[in-house]
Amino acid sequence: MKNLLSILVLCTGTLLAQSGQLSGNFQSDFQLYLEDEALDFNLENPSSGFPSERFLSNGFANIMYTNSNFSAGIRYEAYQNALLGYPSGYKGEGITYRYAQFSKNGLDVTVGNFYEQFGSGMILRAYEERNLGYDNAFDGIRLKYSPLKGVYLKSLVGRQRLFFDKGEGLVRGVDGEVSLNEAFVGLNEIKTQVLLGASFVSKYQKDLNPAYNLPENVGSWASRMSVNHGRWNFNSEYVHKYNDPSAVNNYIYKTGNALLMSGSYSKRGFGLSLAAKRIDNMDYRSERDQNLQNLIINYLPALTKQHAYTLATIYPYGTITTGEMGLQAELNYKVKKGSRLGGKYGMGVLANFSNVYAIDKQQIDAFTPLDSTGTLGYSSDFFKVGEEKYFQEFSIELSKKVNKKLKFIGTYINTEYNSAAIVGYSYHGMIYSDIFVLETQYKIKSKHSIRTEIQHLSTEQHEGNWVMGLAEYTISPHYFFAVQNLYNYGNTDKKISYPTVSAGYNKGTSRFALSYGKQRAGIFCVGGVCRNVPASNGLSLSITSSF
Amino acid sequence: MKTFKIYSLLIAIISISLFSCDVIEEPFMVVQEVVSDSCEAFIFSPVETYTKKVLLEDYTGQTCGNCPRAAEKAHELQEQYGEQLVVIAVHAGWFSNTSDEYPNDFTTEVGNAWNTHFGNSLAGNPNGMIDRVGYPNSYILQYSQWGEEIAEQIQIEPLVGIQIAATYNTSSKLICIDTQSEILYDLEGNLNITVVLIESGIISKQTDYSVDPEQYVDDYEQNHVLRKGLTNAWGESLGQETYLQSELFTHRYSIEKQADWDINNMSVIAFVSNPATYEVLQVEELHIID
């Protein structure tokens, strides 16, 4: 705590001495929870999660000072107490992030907290996703240095954030990247751009477990390449992790690996991208007994499309870090203006296909069941796709501007969702759903516009069909009002509707948003990282501001 | 000179990191304690006929308010089937977390490993498995489904017979256990034997939504609580790939009684399963003290 104070004093001291720049942002969310009979959301039902406080709030502020080569900052967070659905570890208040950074003679030094990513992040990525309560920032030292033109080196040592505490494990990492075109004079001018990179990451945690001979240092390495040639782009990264028995992989000693490859071609009005991944036993955390979103060192991409429409987020895919294989293809096409389909303004087509399967798993010998603890667990044929399908999705979105005022966006999504494998709803098995969305944007007059969404999800499994309607009225730049209702009319158990009304006011960089209504229970994901949120009813206020 | 220093620093960091990797060779598990010398081998006498017994694993937790309903169902089924139904209550997952109000930790390494593998607590407690039949698709059953599956499994001709013998020495507190598995038909494939201890009659606090308005019972009786694995979670192999009728396999275990175990309420459960499908072929239970 003393250190924090001295950094603060240092900041203010410097601020007075020289003219640096001070910036920051602030957000606070408040929610008043109301009992709800239809949702069985009340104090009498402890499993509904109804908070006995009734009123909960989350808030944070970042304050950052920059002066030429120096910057320092802090973040204060307060959970009094954390909103429903947030990880229960967020409780209380304090300074959770503080750092000082300076660069001199090409050496960049950070002490304190920092976020970092090596390559695609499959070996190491520390980041924050506030909406999910995800934060695995490092606390330690990071150096960045460029010894030669086109050569970039990074190294770090640190421990990771675990709510208001830190994990026990130490993480050490180095990463080097070479831009061949920058490094070699002869290649400066050529059209093909090549980047090569390699990383090594190791974690240390003491072995106090009497039952196992555990590796105290778990190493991993990665190599990557990125090639760009005009409209063509190709990226790949391979990661290898040595034996890492943990609670998530059931204490097996198999090595892990992951491969990610993607290629794309784009020109005006046309874009095509293809990507493939294979992940095998790559859950990597700085403490071997952690689970959920805690102390994760790396980031394994979901490689499925992230949807924004409400009903399309009911069955989101989350990467199965213990093993999966997947493909994704995306096509982006603009039908020309003046053609029969294109009309006066052209038409946008966005099509996406993705699927994910299990990896092949064979018993290591005839006597040992798959994934047996204290063994190598299983063997896997790298090129063989497993039998179980985890996820498949096809989506197409057509956007069409009719005239200067009116625009339509129509979307169709077909999803196969293996609920037992992804979220453990064992009884629902594979959930097949079809989703249709029609979005309309209409500009009434200068500064006044209205946006509506009609969505329908049909499925015979799980909670059955849903329908949703939304109307949003915006008076730019200050006000917006919205009403929406979700209705789970296909649910054989309980047909619940979830109406919400909301309004917002913006002024400069400040924003106030107020909403009242019901929230469905479900799994909310951002970037393939998911958390479970209970159904609730209440009044919420959100304030954000920056300076 | 400055550049040289920075280089040396970076090189030092790189080399330190590169060596920071331990690759562990087998055996991965610390070798299990050998059977105590003070245990004497038990000689089993031949058994004419074995009856098929069925294993019900009830995945539960002390803060799971609907779990007492599943325990009642298990009790009712045991009244119906008697010794032919063997019950293990596996406390694992979120509902088994301890707190100031629920200080007793009923989780076990074996139970946690099963729960992680089979995903029972993720599926929502209470639930259970009958002889682990149906894995990996529809193997997790609600307690309302248990009766039907048990009725079906109990009809099956037993492929393996198990006998258990156990002694307890009150002064050394040593429990000695012998098992004998007898192959009843020629079999292809592999077999593993798993041996665990359970305890009944443990009085502790339990969340129970049927109790109004408290929603809990202070002196709830926890029965069939999984206490300890004598083998690891997936058992030990009988060591062959084909088995011939009337082959016998014996295994011996010993363990010191822990202070919080009441030996009078404890049983040994041994079951033989197929490691490829996880299906339990036969199970046997023996009260340590008659």
PDB file of C-alpha atoms in Angstrom, chain A residues 116-119 123-124 138 141-144 152-158 171-177 197-203 220-224 237 284, chain B residues 9-20:
ATOM      1  CA  GLU A 116       0.772  -8.305 -22.735  1.00  0.00           C
ATOM      2  CA  GLN A 117       0.340 -10.579 -25.717  1.00  0.00           C
ATOM      3  CA  PHE A 118       2.876 -12.768 -27.536  1.00  0.00           C
ATOM      4  CA  GLY A 119       1.914 -13.518 -31.135  1.00  0.00           C
ATOM      5  CA  ILE A 123       1.050 -18.979 -25.573  1.00  0.00           C
ATOM      6  CA  LEU A 124       0.560 -15.831 -23.516  1.00  0.00           C
ATOM      7  CA  PHE A 138       0.583  -9.388 -14.624  1.00  0.00           C
ATOM      8  CA  ILE A 141       8.570  -6.331 -14.642  1.00  0.00           C
ATOM      9  CA  ARG A 142       8.485  -6.102 -18.407  1.00  0.00           C
ATOM     10  CA  LEU A 143      11.272  -5.037 -20.742  1.00  0.00           C
ATOM     11  CA  LYS A 144      10.954  -4.254 -24.432  1.00  0.00           C
ATOM     12  CA  TYR A 152      11.844  -6.599 -31.362  1.00  0.00           C
ATOM     13  CA  LEU A 153      12.432  -8.343 -28.059  1.00  0.00           C
ATOM     14  CA  LYS A 154      10.189  -8.530 -25.021  1.00  0.00           C
ATOM     15  CA  SER A 155      10.684 -10.221 -21.712  1.00  0.00           C
ATOM     16  CA  LEU A 156       8.541 -10.365 -18.616  1.00  0.00           C
ATOM     17  CA  VAL A 157       8.408 -11.829 -15.141  1.00  0.00           C
ATOM     18  CA  GLY A 158       5.314 -11.592 -13.007  1.00  0.00           C
ATOM     19  CA  VAL A 171       5.290 -16.592 -15.073  1.00  0.00           C
ATOM     20  CA  ARG A 172       8.457 -15.880 -17.061  1.00  0.00           C
ATOM     21  CA  GLY A 173       8.397 -15.190 -20.768  1.00  0.00           C
ATOM     22  CA  VAL A 174      10.481 -13.944 -23.672  1.00  0.00           C
ATOM     23  CA  ASP A 175       9.340 -13.094 -27.155  1.00  0.00           C
ATOM     24  CA  GLY A 176      11.272 -12.094 -30.236  1.00  0.00           C
ATOM     25  CA  GLU A 177       9.968 -10.858 -33.536  1.00  0.00           C
ATOM     26  CA  GLY A 197       8.426 -14.646 -34.266  1.00  0.00           C
ATOM     27  CA  ALA A 198       9.173 -17.033 -31.438  1.00  0.00           C
ATOM     28  CA  SER A 199       8.295 -17.122 -27.749  1.00  0.00           C
ATOM     29  CA  PHE A 200       9.163 -19.082 -24.669  1.00  0.00           C
ATOM     30  CA  VAL A 201       7.006 -19.034 -21.551  1.00  0.00           C
ATOM     31  CA  SER A 202       7.498 -20.889 -18.310  1.00  0.00           C
ATOM     32  CA  LYS A 203       5.551 -20.944 -15.067  1.00  0.00           C
ATOM     33  CA  SER A 220       6.105 -23.862 -23.463  1.00  0.00           C
ATOM     34  CA  TRP A 221       7.350 -22.451 -26.752  1.00  0.00           C
ATOM     35  CA  ALA A 222       5.741 -21.033 -29.840  1.00  0.00           C
ATOM     36  CA  SER A 223       6.792 -20.026 -33.309  1.00  0.00           C
ATOM     37  CA  ARG A 224       4.876 -17.942 -35.774  1.00  0.00           C
ATOM     38  CA  GLU A 237       1.356 -20.032 -35.091  1.00  0.00           C
ATOM     39  CA  TYR A 284      -2.433 -23.146 -19.323  1.00  0.00           C
TER      40      TYR A 284
ATOM     41  CA  LEU B   9      20.573  -8.746 -19.358  1.00  0.00           C
ATOM     42  CA  LEU B  10      18.332  -9.995 -22.149  1.00  0.00           C
ATOM     43  CA  ILE B  11      20.517 -13.015 -22.811  1.00  0.00           C
ATOM     44  CA  ALA B  12      20.501 -13.820 -19.108  1.00  0.00           C
ATOM     45  CA  ILE B  13      16.705 -13.632 -18.995  1.00  0.00           C
ATOM     46  CA  ILE B  14      16.368 -15.788 -22.103  1.00  0.00           C
ATOM     47  CA  SER B  15      18.701 -18.468 -20.810  1.00  0.00           C
ATOM     48  CA  ILE B  16      17.054 -18.528 -17.389  1.00  0.00           C
ATOM     49  CA  SER B  17      13.662 -19.000 -19.016  1.00  0.00           C
ATOM     50  CA  LEU B  18      14.885 -21.703 -21.371  1.00  0.00           C
ATOM     51  CA  PHE B  19      16.010 -23.879 -18.517  1.00  0.00           C
ATOM     52  CA  SER B  20      12.750 -23.360 -16.649  1.00  0.00           C
TER      53      SER B  20
END
